[in-house]
């Protein structure tokens, strides 16, 4: 579905990503892991066309640079995990905006499936009962679910999730991942997500990519990539050993 | 379905239109000179149906003084609140407005430069000032926003207001400098720093109307995009909004609206701040309702402010800018206090 | 320009006091005692020979009584008579610069109340400069200002002669126009584009109107004020006097007024009674008020003596 060739991103003189090539097939869920500053978010922003890059990113053989924003949005959805809404929009208003790219025409925009998709998305994320609530009154988890519902309403074939703001979001993260796991079972769908938590990556991903200082140091099947050795290289410490120790403390 | 989410029904539009027309008639009927209601209505009615009107003072005052003035005031109110609502959505900031951002001062500077250097457009009275006011409104907006983004990518309220204040001071110091060097034309220039719609004529109303139709269409057709931008710029990009193009479209339309208002009436502060804010409290933040409701609200507010200015101290006039700034600064403090407390 | 209502009354009292206590004391042994228009008592060893004048009207008075050669510095707006252009300029009004004035080493500075702060006055007095404040708000006040300047320069006789000339001129006009004509006049201080400002009661223009046998259409306005356009249309004045300046481009002030929408039906416009007067002549409390009155008299009562307008 998505093929990325020789992706390089420079922030001034600093190289944030250098020569990354991956491809994502239907049914796959690619986990991107690495220490802070490894280039994980830059990778997502490049796909979203919000940073300038060298190399080619193709979706179904079409270069993303040649596609208009609404054409991309009909195929690829992005879920940011940082939200600050300033105005009292309702949950349903935010979710309905997911249909933006599907509206045809200029003044009399029509979207025959819109209402049904919005309803389904609200239902799937458990936000149906809260649909008339103001965004300003929601809890952090509810806000997160609202934007996930927006992504579902957008009805893409590929969902790309940026990394969560902090580890305290673990519960929401799990909820989100479970919903994506359900969503991805339909044919011709795939997901990419940036993760902090290696346990989550192992539990949900099919494939993984490890980044270190802008370079791809491992890529492939989830189990193989997230090996003890690879993680040591990526994080500069024995993540697995440390996690085992922590776990042992919990069980004691 | 919640009533706050959909565009207004035609009945709501009809109601808003009727009340705006009612206020317009009230403002034409009332004024510093008392003209019997029957006379006023006869003059208006006969004009509407093309019947002959008895010549005289009432006719002059109603058709040639009050009506063009009230029309210009209403159109300025519509333009200013529409541009304010659009900018508040675009910048996700309820305090954004031509006067708080310093765009109005930038527009004044443009108009003053046109007058000081004698830039004119043949055949259009004050065309040079109008064009320069629009151009400078746009340039100021681009400058202010570029600077604000550099300082603080999230465009926090404090950053924007601070830059607006500094830019206003900068524009005013340049204006003072021009006044110092232009000697004779000082008086003509002073006008652009105060707000007055007292001498508005039909040409002014026409210029306002044309700009409003063009820019209003641009802004109103972008209401979905404005909703997306008001929720978040990244989110807007993700759902397929061409963010750069929409931003440019809104900025051009807003600054043209501010520019034409400044060139016709000088700086009339805070209308674009107060009206969209109050409207948002009534109809919610969805721009499909907010934009149209703000337009009607702006027209009504400014017409009533002007009426107060004309009637309260008759035969003296209170400049309209004084009245709007009095109300506006109070509302500004209220919003600022509440947005800060919410953090 | 806006003044307190109490001010004219206060000033009248001050003037009365001044009349009896101050200037009347005159000169003995060359020492001059005088009271300025703020009631401040000033003692001069001898008639001043180096004077800085900040206000245009005082500057005109100084020249009119033949004391022009005592002027060593002038406020930036002092531009009449043409001779003053050779005198060094100092900043005046809100920008009054004490350093500039002290550098000119005058014995006396003549200014209006608006021109300086208390601190600035004190600084100048500390530098040995006598500060004389003139602040005429009516024609009586102009006479008073002339007396004060005459006393400062030791030219009392010339000052009295000038006052007499003004009294005679004004009296003559008032006599010729005696009896109310019943006609009204509207003074336009600021044109429509910037908001109409007019001169109401308690202004020079109001006094000139009654001298000319006319009624100020806006006598109900105290001093200066911004008025509604429709009020002008309703009051339909017989004469419109604009003091706008013409800078050589666009319509002249008179052309602009007669072309205003809705103004065509006004008596003043129909009868071509819209008059442009030099704003400096009519708004400066100085001897040129005589010129303003004569010009207006001629236009209003003897239009046939004027060359036909272009």
PDB file of N, CA and C in Angstrom, chain B residues 32-115:
ATOM      1  N   UNK B  32     -30.438  63.030  15.230  1.00  0.00           N
ATOM      2  CA  UNK B  32     -30.238  64.267  15.957  1.00  0.00           C
ATOM      3  C   UNK B  32     -31.384  65.238  15.672  1.00  0.00           C
ATOM      4  N   UNK B  33     -31.926  65.195  14.444  1.00  0.00           N
ATOM      5  CA  UNK B  33     -33.075  66.030  14.103  1.00  0.00           C
ATOM      6  C   UNK B  33     -34.314  65.154  14.174  1.00  0.00           C
ATOM      7  N   UNK B  34     -35.368  65.637  14.792  1.00  0.00           N
ATOM      8  CA  UNK B  34     -36.593  64.853  14.880  1.00  0.00           C
ATOM      9  C   UNK B  34     -37.429  65.018  13.625  1.00  0.00           C
ATOM     10  N   UNK B  35     -37.622  63.930  12.902  1.00  0.00           N
ATOM     11  CA  UNK B  35     -38.494  63.975  11.742  1.00  0.00           C
ATOM     12  C   UNK B  35     -39.642  63.017  12.058  1.00  0.00           C
ATOM     13  N   UNK B  36     -40.874  63.464  11.875  1.00  0.00           N
ATOM     14  CA  UNK B  36     -42.000  62.584  12.217  1.00  0.00           C
ATOM     15  C   UNK B  36     -41.891  61.244  11.491  1.00  0.00           C
ATOM     16  N   UNK B  37     -42.257  60.207  12.191  1.00  0.00           N
ATOM     17  CA  UNK B  37     -42.145  58.850  11.662  1.00  0.00           C
ATOM     18  C   UNK B  37     -42.879  58.730  10.326  1.00  0.00           C
ATOM     19  N   UNK B  38     -44.064  59.352  10.236  1.00  0.00           N
ATOM     20  CA  UNK B  38     -44.858  59.250   9.016  1.00  0.00           C
ATOM     21  C   UNK B  38     -44.086  59.824   7.828  1.00  0.00           C
ATOM     22  N   UNK B  39     -43.450  60.987   8.044  1.00  0.00           N
ATOM     23  CA  UNK B  39     -42.664  61.606   6.962  1.00  0.00           C
ATOM     24  C   UNK B  39     -41.553  60.678   6.512  1.00  0.00           C
ATOM     25  N   UNK B  40     -40.851  60.107   7.508  1.00  0.00           N
ATOM     26  CA  UNK B  40     -39.727  59.219   7.195  1.00  0.00           C
ATOM     27  C   UNK B  40     -40.209  58.052   6.353  1.00  0.00           C
ATOM     28  N   UNK B  41     -41.279  57.422   6.808  1.00  0.00           N
ATOM     29  CA  UNK B  41     -41.760  56.244   6.100  1.00  0.00           C
ATOM     30  C   UNK B  41     -42.254  56.610   4.704  1.00  0.00           C
ATOM     31  N   UNK B  42     -42.902  57.771   4.571  1.00  0.00           N
ATOM     32  CA  UNK B  42     -43.360  58.210   3.249  1.00  0.00           C
ATOM     33  C   UNK B  42     -42.176  58.355   2.305  1.00  0.00           C
ATOM     34  N   UNK B  43     -41.120  59.020   2.790  1.00  0.00           N
ATOM     35  CA  UNK B  43     -39.953  59.224   1.942  1.00  0.00           C
ATOM     36  C   UNK B  43     -39.377  57.871   1.509  1.00  0.00           C
ATOM     37  N   UNK B  44     -39.222  56.951   2.474  1.00  0.00           N
ATOM     38  CA  UNK B  44     -38.623  55.655   2.139  1.00  0.00           C
ATOM     39  C   UNK B  44     -39.534  54.880   1.190  1.00  0.00           C
ATOM     40  N   UNK B  45     -40.813  54.850   1.513  1.00  0.00           N
ATOM     41  CA  UNK B  45     -41.774  54.089   0.711  1.00  0.00           C
ATOM     42  C   UNK B  45     -41.805  54.604  -0.725  1.00  0.00           C
ATOM     43  N   UNK B  46     -41.934  55.931  -0.858  1.00  0.00           N
ATOM     44  CA  UNK B  46     -42.016  56.500  -2.200  1.00  0.00           C
ATOM     45  C   UNK B  46     -40.741  56.256  -2.987  1.00  0.00           C
ATOM     46  N   UNK B  47     -39.599  56.296  -2.301  1.00  0.00           N
ATOM     47  CA  UNK B  47     -38.341  56.042  -3.002  1.00  0.00           C
ATOM     48  C   UNK B  47     -38.290  54.607  -3.482  1.00  0.00           C
ATOM     49  N   UNK B  48     -38.715  53.685  -2.619  1.00  0.00           N
ATOM     50  CA  UNK B  48     -38.673  52.264  -2.965  1.00  0.00           C
ATOM     51  C   UNK B  48     -39.499  51.989  -4.213  1.00  0.00           C
ATOM     52  N   UNK B  49     -40.656  52.636  -4.331  1.00  0.00           N
ATOM     53  CA  UNK B  49     -41.545  52.373  -5.465  1.00  0.00           C
ATOM     54  C   UNK B  49     -41.395  53.408  -6.568  1.00  0.00           C
ATOM     55  N   UNK B  50     -40.363  54.212  -6.450  1.00  0.00           N
ATOM     56  CA  UNK B  50     -40.065  55.158  -7.529  1.00  0.00           C
ATOM     57  C   UNK B  50     -41.090  56.272  -7.667  1.00  0.00           C
ATOM     58  N   UNK B  51     -41.831  56.560  -6.587  1.00  0.00           N
ATOM     59  CA  UNK B  51     -42.806  57.651  -6.668  1.00  0.00           C
ATOM     60  C   UNK B  51     -42.126  58.971  -6.347  1.00  0.00           C
ATOM     61  N   UNK B  52     -42.708  60.062  -6.808  1.00  0.00           N
ATOM     62  CA  UNK B  52     -42.084  61.370  -6.537  1.00  0.00           C
ATOM     63  C   UNK B  52     -42.092  61.669  -5.038  1.00  0.00           C
ATOM     64  N   UNK B  53     -41.028  62.346  -4.603  1.00  0.00           N
ATOM     65  CA  UNK B  53     -40.904  62.682  -3.186  1.00  0.00           C
ATOM     66  C   UNK B  53     -40.966  64.182  -3.047  1.00  0.00           C
ATOM     67  N   UNK B  54     -41.742  64.676  -2.082  1.00  0.00           N
ATOM     68  CA  UNK B  54     -41.722  66.127  -1.868  1.00  0.00           C
ATOM     69  C   UNK B  54     -40.319  66.587  -1.483  1.00  0.00           C
ATOM     70  N   UNK B  55     -39.838  67.603  -2.202  1.00  0.00           N
ATOM     71  CA  UNK B  55     -38.511  68.123  -1.886  1.00  0.00           C
ATOM     72  C   UNK B  55     -38.540  68.776  -0.511  1.00  0.00           C
ATOM     73  N   UNK B  56     -37.397  68.845   0.129  1.00  0.00           N
ATOM     74  CA  UNK B  56     -37.354  69.520   1.416  1.00  0.00           C
ATOM     75  C   UNK B  56     -36.309  68.915   2.310  1.00  0.00           C
ATOM     76  N   UNK B  57     -36.300  69.474   3.502  1.00  0.00           N
ATOM     77  CA  UNK B  57     -35.262  69.094   4.439  1.00  0.00           C
ATOM     78  C   UNK B  57     -35.333  67.612   4.803  1.00  0.00           C
ATOM     79  N   UNK B  58     -36.565  67.116   5.048  1.00  0.00           N
ATOM     80  CA  UNK B  58     -36.708  65.720   5.469  1.00  0.00           C
ATOM     81  C   UNK B  58     -36.102  64.795   4.429  1.00  0.00           C
ATOM     82  N   UNK B  59     -36.382  65.073   3.171  1.00  0.00           N
ATOM     83  CA  UNK B  59     -35.888  64.225   2.106  1.00  0.00           C
ATOM     84  C   UNK B  59     -34.357  64.226   2.105  1.00  0.00           C
ATOM     85  N   UNK B  60     -33.764  65.424   2.193  1.00  0.00           N
ATOM     86  CA  UNK B  60     -32.303  65.518   2.181  1.00  0.00           C
ATOM     87  C   UNK B  60     -31.715  64.742   3.343  1.00  0.00           C
ATOM     88  N   UNK B  61     -32.285  64.982   4.513  1.00  0.00           N
ATOM     89  CA  UNK B  61     -31.709  64.357   5.705  1.00  0.00           C
ATOM     90  C   UNK B  61     -31.846  62.850   5.636  1.00  0.00           C
ATOM     91  N   UNK B  62     -33.027  62.372   5.239  1.00  0.00           N
ATOM     92  CA  UNK B  62     -33.241  60.924   5.258  1.00  0.00           C
ATOM     93  C   UNK B  62     -32.481  60.235   4.133  1.00  0.00           C
ATOM     94  N   UNK B  63     -32.650  60.727   2.908  1.00  0.00           N
ATOM     95  CA  UNK B  63     -32.079  59.999   1.765  1.00  0.00           C
ATOM     96  C   UNK B  63     -30.601  60.288   1.546  1.00  0.00           C
ATOM     97  N   UNK B  64     -30.170  61.505   1.876  1.00  0.00           N
ATOM     98  CA  UNK B  64     -28.803  61.868   1.520  1.00  0.00           C
ATOM     99  C   UNK B  64     -27.853  61.880   2.710  1.00  0.00           C
ATOM    100  N   UNK B  65     -28.384  61.918   3.908  1.00  0.00           N
ATOM    101  CA  UNK B  65     -27.493  61.931   5.074  1.00  0.00           C
ATOM    102  C   UNK B  65     -27.633  60.647   5.887  1.00  0.00           C
ATOM    103  N   UNK B  66     -28.866  60.365   6.346  1.00  0.00           N
ATOM    104  CA  UNK B  66     -29.016  59.239   7.266  1.00  0.00           C
ATOM    105  C   UNK B  66     -28.872  57.898   6.582  1.00  0.00           C
ATOM    106  N   UNK B  67     -29.586  57.711   5.468  1.00  0.00           N
ATOM    107  CA  UNK B  67     -29.610  56.388   4.852  1.00  0.00           C
ATOM    108  C   UNK B  67     -28.210  55.937   4.428  1.00  0.00           C
ATOM    109  N   UNK B  68     -27.457  56.779   3.681  1.00  0.00           N
ATOM    110  CA  UNK B  68     -26.108  56.307   3.312  1.00  0.00           C
ATOM    111  C   UNK B  68     -25.230  56.054   4.525  1.00  0.00           C
ATOM    112  N   UNK B  69     -25.421  56.869   5.558  1.00  0.00           N
ATOM    113  CA  UNK B  69     -24.616  56.684   6.759  1.00  0.00           C
ATOM    114  C   UNK B  69     -24.978  55.381   7.462  1.00  0.00           C
ATOM    115  N   UNK B  70     -26.277  55.153   7.626  1.00  0.00           N
ATOM    116  CA  UNK B  70     -26.701  53.932   8.318  1.00  0.00           C
ATOM    117  C   UNK B  70     -26.277  52.700   7.504  1.00  0.00           C
ATOM    118  N   UNK B  71     -26.400  52.782   6.181  1.00  0.00           N
ATOM    119  CA  UNK B  71     -25.970  51.662   5.332  1.00  0.00           C
ATOM    120  C   UNK B  71     -24.475  51.409   5.498  1.00  0.00           C
ATOM    121  N   UNK B  72     -23.695  52.482   5.447  1.00  0.00           N
ATOM    122  CA  UNK B  72     -22.240  52.319   5.592  1.00  0.00           C
ATOM    123  C   UNK B  72     -21.897  51.732   6.955  1.00  0.00           C
ATOM    124  N   UNK B  73     -22.587  52.236   7.977  1.00  0.00           N
ATOM    125  CA  UNK B  73     -22.334  51.736   9.331  1.00  0.00           C
ATOM    126  C   UNK B  73     -22.665  50.249   9.404  1.00  0.00           C
ATOM    127  N   UNK B  74     -23.821  49.862   8.849  1.00  0.00           N
ATOM    128  CA  UNK B  74     -24.226  48.456   8.899  1.00  0.00           C
ATOM    129  C   UNK B  74     -23.212  47.591   8.157  1.00  0.00           C
ATOM    130  N   UNK B  75     -22.803  48.046   6.968  1.00  0.00           N
ATOM    131  CA  UNK B  75     -21.868  47.248   6.168  1.00  0.00           C
ATOM    132  C   UNK B  75     -20.505  47.144   6.855  1.00  0.00           C
ATOM    133  N   UNK B  76     -20.093  48.233   7.515  1.00  0.00           N
ATOM    134  CA  UNK B  76     -18.834  48.183   8.281  1.00  0.00           C
ATOM    135  C   UNK B  76     -18.961  47.168   9.412  1.00  0.00           C
ATOM    136  N   UNK B  77     -20.108  47.191  10.089  1.00  0.00           N
ATOM    137  CA  UNK B  77     -20.328  46.246  11.178  1.00  0.00           C
ATOM    138  C   UNK B  77     -20.250  44.815  10.688  1.00  0.00           C
ATOM    139  N   UNK B  78     -20.906  44.552   9.542  1.00  0.00           N
ATOM    140  CA  UNK B  78     -20.873  43.213   8.961  1.00  0.00           C
ATOM    141  C   UNK B  78     -19.433  42.826   8.620  1.00  0.00           C
ATOM    142  N   UNK B  79     -18.732  43.722   7.929  1.00  0.00           N
ATOM    143  CA  UNK B  79     -17.379  43.410   7.461  1.00  0.00           C
ATOM    144  C   UNK B  79     -16.438  43.152   8.627  1.00  0.00           C
ATOM    145  N   UNK B  80     -16.502  44.038   9.629  1.00  0.00           N
ATOM    146  CA  UNK B  80     -15.567  43.905  10.747  1.00  0.00           C
ATOM    147  C   UNK B  80     -15.823  42.645  11.548  1.00  0.00           C
ATOM    148  N   UNK B  81     -17.108  42.317  11.784  1.00  0.00           N
ATOM    149  CA  UNK B  81     -17.329  41.125  12.609  1.00  0.00           C
ATOM    150  C   UNK B  81     -17.071  39.855  11.803  1.00  0.00           C
ATOM    151  N   UNK B  82     -17.335  39.900  10.497  1.00  0.00           N
ATOM    152  CA  UNK B  82     -17.028  38.718   9.682  1.00  0.00           C
ATOM    153  C   UNK B  82     -15.522  38.453   9.685  1.00  0.00           C
ATOM    154  N   UNK B  83     -14.733  39.517   9.501  1.00  0.00           N
ATOM    155  CA  UNK B  83     -13.285  39.311   9.467  1.00  0.00           C
ATOM    156  C   UNK B  83     -12.780  38.889  10.844  1.00  0.00           C
ATOM    157  N   UNK B  84     -13.378  39.454  11.909  1.00  0.00           N
ATOM    158  CA  UNK B  84     -12.984  39.053  13.255  1.00  0.00           C
ATOM    159  C   UNK B  84     -13.281  37.582  13.506  1.00  0.00           C
ATOM    160  N   UNK B  85     -14.491  37.147  13.127  1.00  0.00           N
ATOM    161  CA  UNK B  85     -14.872  35.750  13.339  1.00  0.00           C
ATOM    162  C   UNK B  85     -13.935  34.830  12.570  1.00  0.00           C
ATOM    163  N   UNK B  86     -13.614  35.205  11.329  1.00  0.00           N
ATOM    164  CA  UNK B  86     -12.743  34.359  10.502  1.00  0.00           C
ATOM    165  C   UNK B  86     -11.350  34.268  11.123  1.00  0.00           C
ATOM    166  N   UNK B  87     -10.823  35.395  11.599  1.00  0.00           N
ATOM    167  CA  UNK B  87      -9.467  35.370  12.160  1.00  0.00           C
ATOM    168  C   UNK B  87      -9.415  34.617  13.484  1.00  0.00           C
ATOM    169  N   UNK B  88     -10.506  34.736  14.268  1.00  0.00           N
ATOM    170  CA  UNK B  88     -10.521  34.001  15.533  1.00  0.00           C
ATOM    171  C   UNK B  88     -10.554  32.496  15.296  1.00  0.00           C
ATOM    172  N   UNK B  89     -11.226  32.081  14.216  1.00  0.00           N
ATOM    173  CA  UNK B  89     -11.233  30.666  13.874  1.00  0.00           C
ATOM    174  C   UNK B  89      -9.874  30.227  13.361  1.00  0.00           C
ATOM    175  N   UNK B  90      -9.344  31.007  12.443  1.00  0.00           N
ATOM    176  CA  UNK B  90      -8.076  30.672  11.803  1.00  0.00           C
ATOM    177  C   UNK B  90      -6.951  30.554  12.832  1.00  0.00           C
ATOM    178  N   UNK B  91      -6.944  31.479  13.794  1.00  0.00           N
ATOM    179  CA  UNK B  91      -5.838  31.517  14.746  1.00  0.00           C
ATOM    180  C   UNK B  91      -6.159  30.780  16.049  1.00  0.00           C
ATOM    181  N   UNK B  92      -7.354  30.165  16.110  1.00  0.00           N
ATOM    182  CA  UNK B  92      -7.766  29.451  17.332  1.00  0.00           C
ATOM    183  C   UNK B  92      -7.662  30.361  18.553  1.00  0.00           C
ATOM    184  N   UNK B  93      -7.939  31.626  18.368  1.00  0.00           N
ATOM    185  CA  UNK B  93      -7.746  32.569  19.468  1.00  0.00           C
ATOM    186  C   UNK B  93      -8.924  33.532  19.554  1.00  0.00           C
ATOM    187  N   UNK B  94      -9.697  33.492  20.648  1.00  0.00           N
ATOM    188  CA  UNK B  94     -10.906  34.304  20.735  1.00  0.00           C
ATOM    189  C   UNK B  94     -10.628  35.799  20.880  1.00  0.00           C
ATOM    190  N   UNK B  95      -9.361  36.186  21.013  1.00  0.00           N
ATOM    191  CA  UNK B  95      -9.062  37.619  21.143  1.00  0.00           C
ATOM    192  C   UNK B  95      -8.527  38.220  19.863  1.00  0.00           C
ATOM    193  N   UNK B  96      -8.434  37.405  18.803  1.00  0.00           N
ATOM    194  CA  UNK B  96      -7.899  37.938  17.553  1.00  0.00           C
ATOM    195  C   UNK B  96      -8.924  38.855  16.893  1.00  0.00           C
ATOM    196  N   UNK B  97      -8.449  39.982  16.400  1.00  0.00           N
ATOM    197  CA  UNK B  97      -9.320  40.960  15.741  1.00  0.00           C
ATOM    198  C   UNK B  97      -8.414  41.992  15.092  1.00  0.00           C
ATOM    199  N   UNK B  98      -8.941  42.690  14.100  1.00  0.00           N
ATOM    200  CA  UNK B  98      -8.140  43.695  13.417  1.00  0.00           C
ATOM    201  C   UNK B  98      -7.487  44.684  14.359  1.00  0.00           C
ATOM    202  N   UNK B  99      -8.244  45.092  15.411  1.00  0.00           N
ATOM    203  CA  UNK B  99      -7.663  46.108  16.294  1.00  0.00           C
ATOM    204  C   UNK B  99      -6.682  45.508  17.289  1.00  0.00           C
ATOM    205  N   UNK B 100      -6.948  44.292  17.796  1.00  0.00           N
ATOM    206  CA  UNK B 100      -6.001  43.718  18.762  1.00  0.00           C
ATOM    207  C   UNK B 100      -4.737  43.225  18.069  1.00  0.00           C
ATOM    208  N   UNK B 101      -4.846  42.785  16.818  1.00  0.00           N
ATOM    209  CA  UNK B 101      -3.656  42.296  16.118  1.00  0.00           C
ATOM    210  C   UNK B 101      -2.813  43.433  15.552  1.00  0.00           C
ATOM    211  N   UNK B 102      -3.397  44.632  15.468  1.00  0.00           N
ATOM    212  CA  UNK B 102      -2.649  45.747  14.894  1.00  0.00           C
ATOM    213  C   UNK B 102      -2.868  45.903  13.395  1.00  0.00           C
ATOM    214  N   UNK B 103      -3.767  45.096  12.820  1.00  0.00           N
ATOM    215  CA  UNK B 103      -4.004  45.179  11.382  1.00  0.00           C
ATOM    216  C   UNK B 103      -4.651  46.508  11.001  1.00  0.00           C
ATOM    217  N   UNK B 104      -5.565  46.989  11.864  1.00  0.00           N
ATOM    218  CA  UNK B 104      -6.220  48.264  11.578  1.00  0.00           C
ATOM    219  C   UNK B 104      -5.199  49.395  11.540  1.00  0.00           C
ATOM    220  N   UNK B 105      -4.255  49.382  12.465  1.00  0.00           N
ATOM    221  CA  UNK B 105      -3.222  50.418  12.468  1.00  0.00           C
ATOM    222  C   UNK B 105      -2.383  50.315  11.209  1.00  0.00           C
ATOM    223  N   UNK B 106      -2.083  49.082  10.792  1.00  0.00           N
ATOM    224  CA  UNK B 106      -1.340  48.891   9.555  1.00  0.00           C
ATOM    225  C   UNK B 106      -2.099  49.461   8.374  1.00  0.00           C
ATOM    226  N   UNK B 107      -3.422  49.235   8.354  1.00  0.00           N
ATOM    227  CA  UNK B 107      -4.252  49.760   7.274  1.00  0.00           C
ATOM    228  C   UNK B 107      -4.250  51.288   7.301  1.00  0.00           C
ATOM    229  N   UNK B 108      -4.349  51.878   8.507  1.00  0.00           N
ATOM    230  CA  UNK B 108      -4.295  53.345   8.617  1.00  0.00           C
ATOM    231  C   UNK B 108      -2.990  53.864   8.040  1.00  0.00           C
ATOM    232  N   UNK B 109      -1.904  53.172   8.380  1.00  0.00           N
ATOM    233  CA  UNK B 109      -0.591  53.582   7.886  1.00  0.00           C
ATOM    234  C   UNK B 109      -0.587  53.590   6.360  1.00  0.00           C
ATOM    235  N   UNK B 110      -1.162  52.547   5.758  1.00  0.00           N
ATOM    236  CA  UNK B 110      -1.224  52.473   4.303  1.00  0.00           C
ATOM    237  C   UNK B 110      -1.993  53.642   3.723  1.00  0.00           C
ATOM    238  N   UNK B 111      -3.168  53.921   4.314  1.00  0.00           N
ATOM    239  CA  UNK B 111      -4.003  55.017   3.825  1.00  0.00           C
ATOM    240  C   UNK B 111      -3.259  56.345   3.956  1.00  0.00           C
ATOM    241  N   UNK B 112      -2.563  56.517   5.085  1.00  0.00           N
ATOM    242  CA  UNK B 112      -1.843  57.766   5.326  1.00  0.00           C
ATOM    243  C   UNK B 112      -0.699  57.940   4.336  1.00  0.00           C
ATOM    244  N   UNK B 113      -0.002  56.842   4.045  1.00  0.00           N
ATOM    245  CA  UNK B 113       1.070  56.908   3.046  1.00  0.00           C
ATOM    246  C   UNK B 113       0.506  57.352   1.701  1.00  0.00           C
ATOM    247  N   UNK B 114      -0.665  56.785   1.342  1.00  0.00           N
ATOM    248  CA  UNK B 114      -1.288  57.138   0.064  1.00  0.00           C
ATOM    249  C   UNK B 114      -1.593  58.630   0.020  1.00  0.00           C
ATOM    250  N   UNK B 115      -2.104  59.180   1.129  1.00  0.00           N
ATOM    251  CA  UNK B 115      -2.453  60.602   1.154  1.00  0.00           C
ATOM    252  C   UNK B 115      -1.195  61.462   1.152  1.00  0.00           C
TER     253      UNK B 115
END
